[in-house]
PDB file of C-alpha atoms in Angstrom:
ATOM      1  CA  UNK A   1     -78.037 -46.152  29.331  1.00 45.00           C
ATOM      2  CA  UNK A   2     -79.782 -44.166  32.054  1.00 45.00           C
ATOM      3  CA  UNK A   3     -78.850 -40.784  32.828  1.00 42.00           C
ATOM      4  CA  UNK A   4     -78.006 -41.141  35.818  1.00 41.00           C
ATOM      5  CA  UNK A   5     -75.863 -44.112  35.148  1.00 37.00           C
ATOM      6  CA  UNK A   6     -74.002 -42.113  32.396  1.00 35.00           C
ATOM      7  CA  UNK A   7     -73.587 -39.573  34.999  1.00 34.00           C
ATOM      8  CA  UNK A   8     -72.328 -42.126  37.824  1.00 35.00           C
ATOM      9  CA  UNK A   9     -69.960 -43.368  35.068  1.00 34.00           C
ATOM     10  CA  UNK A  10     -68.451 -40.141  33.903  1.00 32.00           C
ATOM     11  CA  UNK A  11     -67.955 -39.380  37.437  1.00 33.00           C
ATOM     12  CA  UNK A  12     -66.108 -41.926  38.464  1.00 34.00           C
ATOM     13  CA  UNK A  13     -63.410 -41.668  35.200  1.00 32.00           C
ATOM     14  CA  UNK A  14     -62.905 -38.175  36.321  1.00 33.00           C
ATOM     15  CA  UNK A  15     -62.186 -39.205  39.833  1.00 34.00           C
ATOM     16  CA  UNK A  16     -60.279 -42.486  38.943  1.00 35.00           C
ATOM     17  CA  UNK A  17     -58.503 -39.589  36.534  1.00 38.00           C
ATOM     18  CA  UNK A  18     -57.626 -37.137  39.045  1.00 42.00           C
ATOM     19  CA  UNK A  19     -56.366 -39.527  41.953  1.00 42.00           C
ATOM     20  CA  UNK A  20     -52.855 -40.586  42.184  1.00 52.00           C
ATOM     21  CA  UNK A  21     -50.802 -42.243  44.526  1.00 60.00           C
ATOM     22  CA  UNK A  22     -48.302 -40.419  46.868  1.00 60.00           C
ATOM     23  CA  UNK A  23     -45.051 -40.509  45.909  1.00 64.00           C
ATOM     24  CA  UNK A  24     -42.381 -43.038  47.629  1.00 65.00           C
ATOM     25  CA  UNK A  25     -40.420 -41.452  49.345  1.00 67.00           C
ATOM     26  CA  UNK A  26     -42.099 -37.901  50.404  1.00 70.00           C
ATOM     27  CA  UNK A  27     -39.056 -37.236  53.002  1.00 77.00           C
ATOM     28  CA  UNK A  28     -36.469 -36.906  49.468  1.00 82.00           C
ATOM     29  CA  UNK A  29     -37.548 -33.821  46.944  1.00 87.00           C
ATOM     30  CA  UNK A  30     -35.376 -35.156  44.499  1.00 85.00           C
ATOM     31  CA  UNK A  31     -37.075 -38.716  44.948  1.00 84.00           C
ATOM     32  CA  UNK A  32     -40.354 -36.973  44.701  1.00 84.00           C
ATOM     33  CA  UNK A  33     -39.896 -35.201  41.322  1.00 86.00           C
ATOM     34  CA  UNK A  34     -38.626 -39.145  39.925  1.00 83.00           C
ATOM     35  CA  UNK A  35     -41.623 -40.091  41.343  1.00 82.00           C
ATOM     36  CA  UNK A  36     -43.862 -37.650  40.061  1.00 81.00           C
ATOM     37  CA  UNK A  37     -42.020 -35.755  37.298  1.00 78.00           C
ATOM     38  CA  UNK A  38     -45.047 -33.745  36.168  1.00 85.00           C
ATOM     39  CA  UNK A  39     -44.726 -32.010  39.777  1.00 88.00           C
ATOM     40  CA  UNK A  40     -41.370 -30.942  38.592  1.00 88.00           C
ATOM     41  CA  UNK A  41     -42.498 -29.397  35.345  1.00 90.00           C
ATOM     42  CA  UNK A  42     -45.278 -27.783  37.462  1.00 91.00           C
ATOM     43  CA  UNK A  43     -42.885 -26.831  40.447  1.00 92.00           C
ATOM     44  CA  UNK A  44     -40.320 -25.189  37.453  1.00 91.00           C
ATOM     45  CA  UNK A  45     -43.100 -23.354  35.748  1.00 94.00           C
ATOM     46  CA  UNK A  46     -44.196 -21.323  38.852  1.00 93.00           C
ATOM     47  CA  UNK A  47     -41.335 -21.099  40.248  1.00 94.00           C
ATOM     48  CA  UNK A  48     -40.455 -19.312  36.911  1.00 95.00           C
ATOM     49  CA  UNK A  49     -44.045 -17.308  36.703  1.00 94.00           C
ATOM     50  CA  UNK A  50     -43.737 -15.935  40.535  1.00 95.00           C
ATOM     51  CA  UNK A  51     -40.058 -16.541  41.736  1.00 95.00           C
ATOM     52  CA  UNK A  52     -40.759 -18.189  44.447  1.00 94.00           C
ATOM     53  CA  UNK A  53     -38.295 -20.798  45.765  1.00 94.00           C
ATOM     54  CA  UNK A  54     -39.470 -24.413  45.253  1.00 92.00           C
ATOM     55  CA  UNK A  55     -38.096 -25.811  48.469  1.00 94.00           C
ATOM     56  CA  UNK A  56     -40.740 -23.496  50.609  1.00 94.00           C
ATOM     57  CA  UNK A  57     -43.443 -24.483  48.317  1.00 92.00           C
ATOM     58  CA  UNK A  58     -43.199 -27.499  48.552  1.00 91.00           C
ATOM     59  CA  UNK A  59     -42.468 -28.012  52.729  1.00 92.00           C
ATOM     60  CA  UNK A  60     -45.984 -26.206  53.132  1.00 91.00           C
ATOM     61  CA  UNK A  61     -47.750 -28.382  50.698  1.00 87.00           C
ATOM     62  CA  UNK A  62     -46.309 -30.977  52.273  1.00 85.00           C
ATOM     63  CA  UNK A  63     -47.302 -29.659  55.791  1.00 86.00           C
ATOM     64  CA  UNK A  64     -50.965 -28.609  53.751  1.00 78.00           C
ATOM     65  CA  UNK A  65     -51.244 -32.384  53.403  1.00 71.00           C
ATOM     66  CA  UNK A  66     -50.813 -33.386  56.867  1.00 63.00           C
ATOM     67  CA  UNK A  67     -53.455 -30.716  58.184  1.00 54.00           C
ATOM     68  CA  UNK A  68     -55.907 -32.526  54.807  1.00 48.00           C
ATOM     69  CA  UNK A  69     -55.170 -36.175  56.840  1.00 44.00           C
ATOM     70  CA  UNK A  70     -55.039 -34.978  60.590  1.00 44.00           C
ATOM     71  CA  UNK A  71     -52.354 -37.607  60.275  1.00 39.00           C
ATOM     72  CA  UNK A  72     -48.503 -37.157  60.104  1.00 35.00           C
ATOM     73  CA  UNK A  73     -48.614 -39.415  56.564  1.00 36.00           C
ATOM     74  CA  UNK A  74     -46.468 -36.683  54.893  1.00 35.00           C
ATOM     75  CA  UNK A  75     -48.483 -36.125  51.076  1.00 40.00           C
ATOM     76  CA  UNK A  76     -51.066 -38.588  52.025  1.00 39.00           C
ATOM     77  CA  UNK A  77     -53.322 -35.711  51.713  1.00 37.00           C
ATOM     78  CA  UNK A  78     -52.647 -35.676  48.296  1.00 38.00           C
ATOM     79  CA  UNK A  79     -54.189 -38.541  46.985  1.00 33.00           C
ATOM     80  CA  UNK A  80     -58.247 -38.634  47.765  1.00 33.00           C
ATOM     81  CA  UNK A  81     -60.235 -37.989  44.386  1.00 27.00           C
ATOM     82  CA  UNK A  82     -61.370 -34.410  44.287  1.00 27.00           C
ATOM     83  CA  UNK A  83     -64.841 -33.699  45.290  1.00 29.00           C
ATOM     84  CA  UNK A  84     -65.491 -36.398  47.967  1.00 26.00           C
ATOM     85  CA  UNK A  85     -65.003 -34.131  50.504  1.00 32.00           C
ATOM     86  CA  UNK A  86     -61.630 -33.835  50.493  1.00 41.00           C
ATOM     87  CA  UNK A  87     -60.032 -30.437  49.667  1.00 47.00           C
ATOM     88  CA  UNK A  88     -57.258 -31.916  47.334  1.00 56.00           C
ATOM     89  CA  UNK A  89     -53.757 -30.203  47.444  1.00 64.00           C
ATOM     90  CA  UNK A  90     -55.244 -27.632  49.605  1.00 67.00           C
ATOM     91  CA  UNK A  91     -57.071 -26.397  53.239  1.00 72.00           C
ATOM     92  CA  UNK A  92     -57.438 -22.810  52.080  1.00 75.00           C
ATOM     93  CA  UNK A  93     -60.962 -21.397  52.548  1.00 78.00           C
ATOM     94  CA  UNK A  94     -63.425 -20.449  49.735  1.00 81.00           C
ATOM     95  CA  UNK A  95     -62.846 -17.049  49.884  1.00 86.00           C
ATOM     96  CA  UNK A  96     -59.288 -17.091  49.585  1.00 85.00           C
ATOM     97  CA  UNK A  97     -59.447 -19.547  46.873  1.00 83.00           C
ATOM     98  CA  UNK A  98     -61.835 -17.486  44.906  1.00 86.00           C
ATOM     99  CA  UNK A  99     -59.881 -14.177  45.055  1.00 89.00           C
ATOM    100  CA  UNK A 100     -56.846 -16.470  43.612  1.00 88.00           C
ATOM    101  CA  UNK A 101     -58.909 -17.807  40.629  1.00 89.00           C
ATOM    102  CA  UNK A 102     -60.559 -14.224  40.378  1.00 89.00           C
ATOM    103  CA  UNK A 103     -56.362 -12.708  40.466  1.00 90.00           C
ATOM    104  CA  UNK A 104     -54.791 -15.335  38.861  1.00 85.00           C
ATOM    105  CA  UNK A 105     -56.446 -18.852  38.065  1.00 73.00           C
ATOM    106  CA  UNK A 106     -58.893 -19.537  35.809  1.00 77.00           C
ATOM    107  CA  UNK A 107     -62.236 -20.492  36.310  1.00 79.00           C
ATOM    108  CA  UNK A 108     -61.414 -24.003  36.140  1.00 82.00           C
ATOM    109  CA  UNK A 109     -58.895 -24.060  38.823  1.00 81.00           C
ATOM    110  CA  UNK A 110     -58.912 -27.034  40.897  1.00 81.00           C
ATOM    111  CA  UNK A 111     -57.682 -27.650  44.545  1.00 79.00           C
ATOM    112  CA  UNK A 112     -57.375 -31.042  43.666  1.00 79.00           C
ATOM    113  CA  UNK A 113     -54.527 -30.293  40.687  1.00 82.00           C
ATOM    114  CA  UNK A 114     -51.063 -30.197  41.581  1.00 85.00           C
ATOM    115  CA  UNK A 115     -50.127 -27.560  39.452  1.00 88.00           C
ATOM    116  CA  UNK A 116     -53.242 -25.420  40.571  1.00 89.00           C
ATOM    117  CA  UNK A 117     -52.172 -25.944  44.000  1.00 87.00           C
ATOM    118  CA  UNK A 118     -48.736 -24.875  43.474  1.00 91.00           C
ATOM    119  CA  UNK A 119     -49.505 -21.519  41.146  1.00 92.00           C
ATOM    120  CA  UNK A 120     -51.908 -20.917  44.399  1.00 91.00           C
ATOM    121  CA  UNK A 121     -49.232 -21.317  46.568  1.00 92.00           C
ATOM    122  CA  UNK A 122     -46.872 -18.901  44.759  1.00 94.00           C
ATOM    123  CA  UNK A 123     -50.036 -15.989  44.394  1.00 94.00           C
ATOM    124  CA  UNK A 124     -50.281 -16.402  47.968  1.00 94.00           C
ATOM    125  CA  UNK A 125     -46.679 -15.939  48.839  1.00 95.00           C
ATOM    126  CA  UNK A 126     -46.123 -13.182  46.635  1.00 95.00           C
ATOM    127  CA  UNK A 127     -49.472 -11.681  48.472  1.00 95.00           C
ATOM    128  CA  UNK A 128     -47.678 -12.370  51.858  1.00 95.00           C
ATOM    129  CA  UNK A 129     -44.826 -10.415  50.869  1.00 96.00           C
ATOM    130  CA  UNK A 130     -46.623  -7.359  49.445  1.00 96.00           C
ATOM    131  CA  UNK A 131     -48.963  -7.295  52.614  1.00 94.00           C
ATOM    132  CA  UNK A 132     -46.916  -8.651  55.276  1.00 95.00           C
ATOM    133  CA  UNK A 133     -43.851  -8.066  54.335  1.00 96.00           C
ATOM    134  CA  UNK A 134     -42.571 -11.858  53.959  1.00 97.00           C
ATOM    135  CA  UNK A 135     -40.061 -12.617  51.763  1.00 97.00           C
ATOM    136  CA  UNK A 136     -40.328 -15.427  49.659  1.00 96.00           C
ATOM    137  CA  UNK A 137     -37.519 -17.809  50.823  1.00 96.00           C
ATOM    138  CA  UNK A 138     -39.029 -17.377  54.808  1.00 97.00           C
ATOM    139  CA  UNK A 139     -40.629 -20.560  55.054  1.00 97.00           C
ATOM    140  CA  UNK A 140     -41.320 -20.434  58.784  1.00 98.00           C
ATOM    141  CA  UNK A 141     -42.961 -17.011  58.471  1.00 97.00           C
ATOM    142  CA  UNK A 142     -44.368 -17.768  54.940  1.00 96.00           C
ATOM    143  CA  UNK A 143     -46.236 -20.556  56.771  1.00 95.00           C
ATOM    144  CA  UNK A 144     -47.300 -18.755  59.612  1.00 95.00           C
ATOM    145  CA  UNK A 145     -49.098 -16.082  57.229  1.00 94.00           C
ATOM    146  CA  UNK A 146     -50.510 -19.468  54.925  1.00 92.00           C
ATOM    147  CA  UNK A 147     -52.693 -20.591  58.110  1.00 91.00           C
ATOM    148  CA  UNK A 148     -53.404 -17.455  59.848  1.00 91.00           C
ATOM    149  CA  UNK A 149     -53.799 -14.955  56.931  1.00 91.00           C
ATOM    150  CA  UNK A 150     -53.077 -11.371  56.364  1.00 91.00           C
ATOM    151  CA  UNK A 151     -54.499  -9.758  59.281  1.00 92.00           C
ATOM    152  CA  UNK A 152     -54.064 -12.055  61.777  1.00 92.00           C
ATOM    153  CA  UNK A 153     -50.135 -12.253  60.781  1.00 95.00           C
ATOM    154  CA  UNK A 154     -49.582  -8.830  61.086  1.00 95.00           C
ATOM    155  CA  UNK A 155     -51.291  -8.567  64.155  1.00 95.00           C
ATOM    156  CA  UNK A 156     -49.443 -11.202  65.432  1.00 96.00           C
ATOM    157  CA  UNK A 157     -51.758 -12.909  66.716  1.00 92.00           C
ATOM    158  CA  UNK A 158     -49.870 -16.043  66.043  1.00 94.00           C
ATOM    159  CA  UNK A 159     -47.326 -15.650  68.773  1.00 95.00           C
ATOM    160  CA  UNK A 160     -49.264 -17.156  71.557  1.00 94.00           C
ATOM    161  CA  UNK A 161     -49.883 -20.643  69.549  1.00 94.00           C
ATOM    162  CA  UNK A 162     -47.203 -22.707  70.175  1.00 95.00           C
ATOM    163  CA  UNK A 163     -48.484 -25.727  68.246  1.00 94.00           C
ATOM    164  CA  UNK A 164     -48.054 -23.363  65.349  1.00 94.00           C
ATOM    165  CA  UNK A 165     -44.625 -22.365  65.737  1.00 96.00           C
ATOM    166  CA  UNK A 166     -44.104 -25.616  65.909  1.00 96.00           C
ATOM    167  CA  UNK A 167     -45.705 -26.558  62.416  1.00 95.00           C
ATOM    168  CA  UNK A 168     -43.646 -23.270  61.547  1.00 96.00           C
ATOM    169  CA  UNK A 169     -40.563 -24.383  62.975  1.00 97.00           C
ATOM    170  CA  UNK A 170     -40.910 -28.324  60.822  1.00 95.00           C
ATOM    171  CA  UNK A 171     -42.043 -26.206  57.703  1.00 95.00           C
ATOM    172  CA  UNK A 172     -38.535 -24.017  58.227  1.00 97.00           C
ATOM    173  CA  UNK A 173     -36.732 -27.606  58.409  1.00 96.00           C
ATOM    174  CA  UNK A 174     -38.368 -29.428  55.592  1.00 94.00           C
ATOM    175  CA  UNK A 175     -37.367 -26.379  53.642  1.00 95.00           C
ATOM    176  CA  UNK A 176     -33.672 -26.176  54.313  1.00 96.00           C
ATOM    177  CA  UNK A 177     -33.621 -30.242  53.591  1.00 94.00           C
ATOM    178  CA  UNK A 178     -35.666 -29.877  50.261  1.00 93.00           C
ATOM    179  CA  UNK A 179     -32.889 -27.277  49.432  1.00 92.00           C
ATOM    180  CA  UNK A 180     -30.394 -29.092  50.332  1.00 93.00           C
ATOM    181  CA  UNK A 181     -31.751 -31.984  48.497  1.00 92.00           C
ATOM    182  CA  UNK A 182     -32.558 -29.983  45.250  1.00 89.00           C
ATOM    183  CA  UNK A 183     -28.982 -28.728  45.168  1.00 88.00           C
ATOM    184  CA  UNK A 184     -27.538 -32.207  44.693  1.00 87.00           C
ATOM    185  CA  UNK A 185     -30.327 -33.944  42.833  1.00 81.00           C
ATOM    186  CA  UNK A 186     -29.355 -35.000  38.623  1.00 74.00           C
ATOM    187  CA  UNK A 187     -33.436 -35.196  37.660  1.00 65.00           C
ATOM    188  CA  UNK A 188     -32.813 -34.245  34.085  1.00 56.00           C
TER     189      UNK A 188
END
């Protein structure tokens, strides 16, 4: 076998290995950790490791996913094999990502793993709330700092984008409904 057919294979294993379908019903957070109940363990773990709550986690992944699509196909985002151009779990920029997996991820953290996309997102809030001072259960702010960064938020620059008060304001909502939702969900 050729070299570069060995390579063509391995490549598309890993790919084939790494994709997964959304879950069914994205709108339930219960129905989502059924669905997917390694996102649970994952969602648990960090949760534990940076105490952040998983209900605001999760709304901005699951607004993350829609700004990965440009569509409103809530965890759609989600799903496209990591490395075609796609920035998995994530639209964070190089930088950012780098200082995470210089901070707190390994070497071998990938945008396109769940888990590594949710120990990002708690490093990041925990960052927001030593350098903005947003606590961890604010998911309209928490978003807000998530797409405009550090400076920006406390500058405020924010306040004269209304499209992103708006994202804010759905992230706030999805949040109080994935509580809501957690509180009266028997997973395990």
């Amino acid at each position: 076998m050729s070299k570069k057919l060995l390579t063509a294979a391995v490549a598309a294993f890993f790919f084939t290995g790494c994709s997964s379908q959304p879950p069914a019903n994205s709108n339930n957070l219960c129905s989502v950790f059924q669905d997917k109940d390694g996102w649970y363990v994952a969602a648990h773990k960090v949760h534990a490791k940076y105490g952040i709550p998983i209900d605001t986690a999760m709304a901005i992944l699951a607004q993350n996913s829609k700004l990965s699509t440009q569509d409103n196909g809530l965890f759609d985002g989600l799903t496209s094999a990591v490395g075609l151009g796609n920035e998995g779990f994530l639209v964070v920029s190089d930088e950012i990502w780098q200082q995470y997996k210089d901070e707190a991820g390994t070497f071998l953290s990938d945008r396109g793993s769940f888990a590594d996309a949710l120990d990002f997102m708690g490093w990041y809030m925990n960052k927001a709330k030593e350098r903005s001072g947003v606590a961890l259960f604010d998911a309209y702010n928490q978003y807000i700092v998530y797409r405009e960064g550090f400076e920006a938020f406390n500058a405020r620059t924010y306040t004269a984008k209304d499209w992103l008060l708006k994202e804010a304001s759905e992230v706030r909502t999805r949040a109080s409904e994935y509580r809501q939702q957690l509180l009266r969900c028997n997973l395990y």
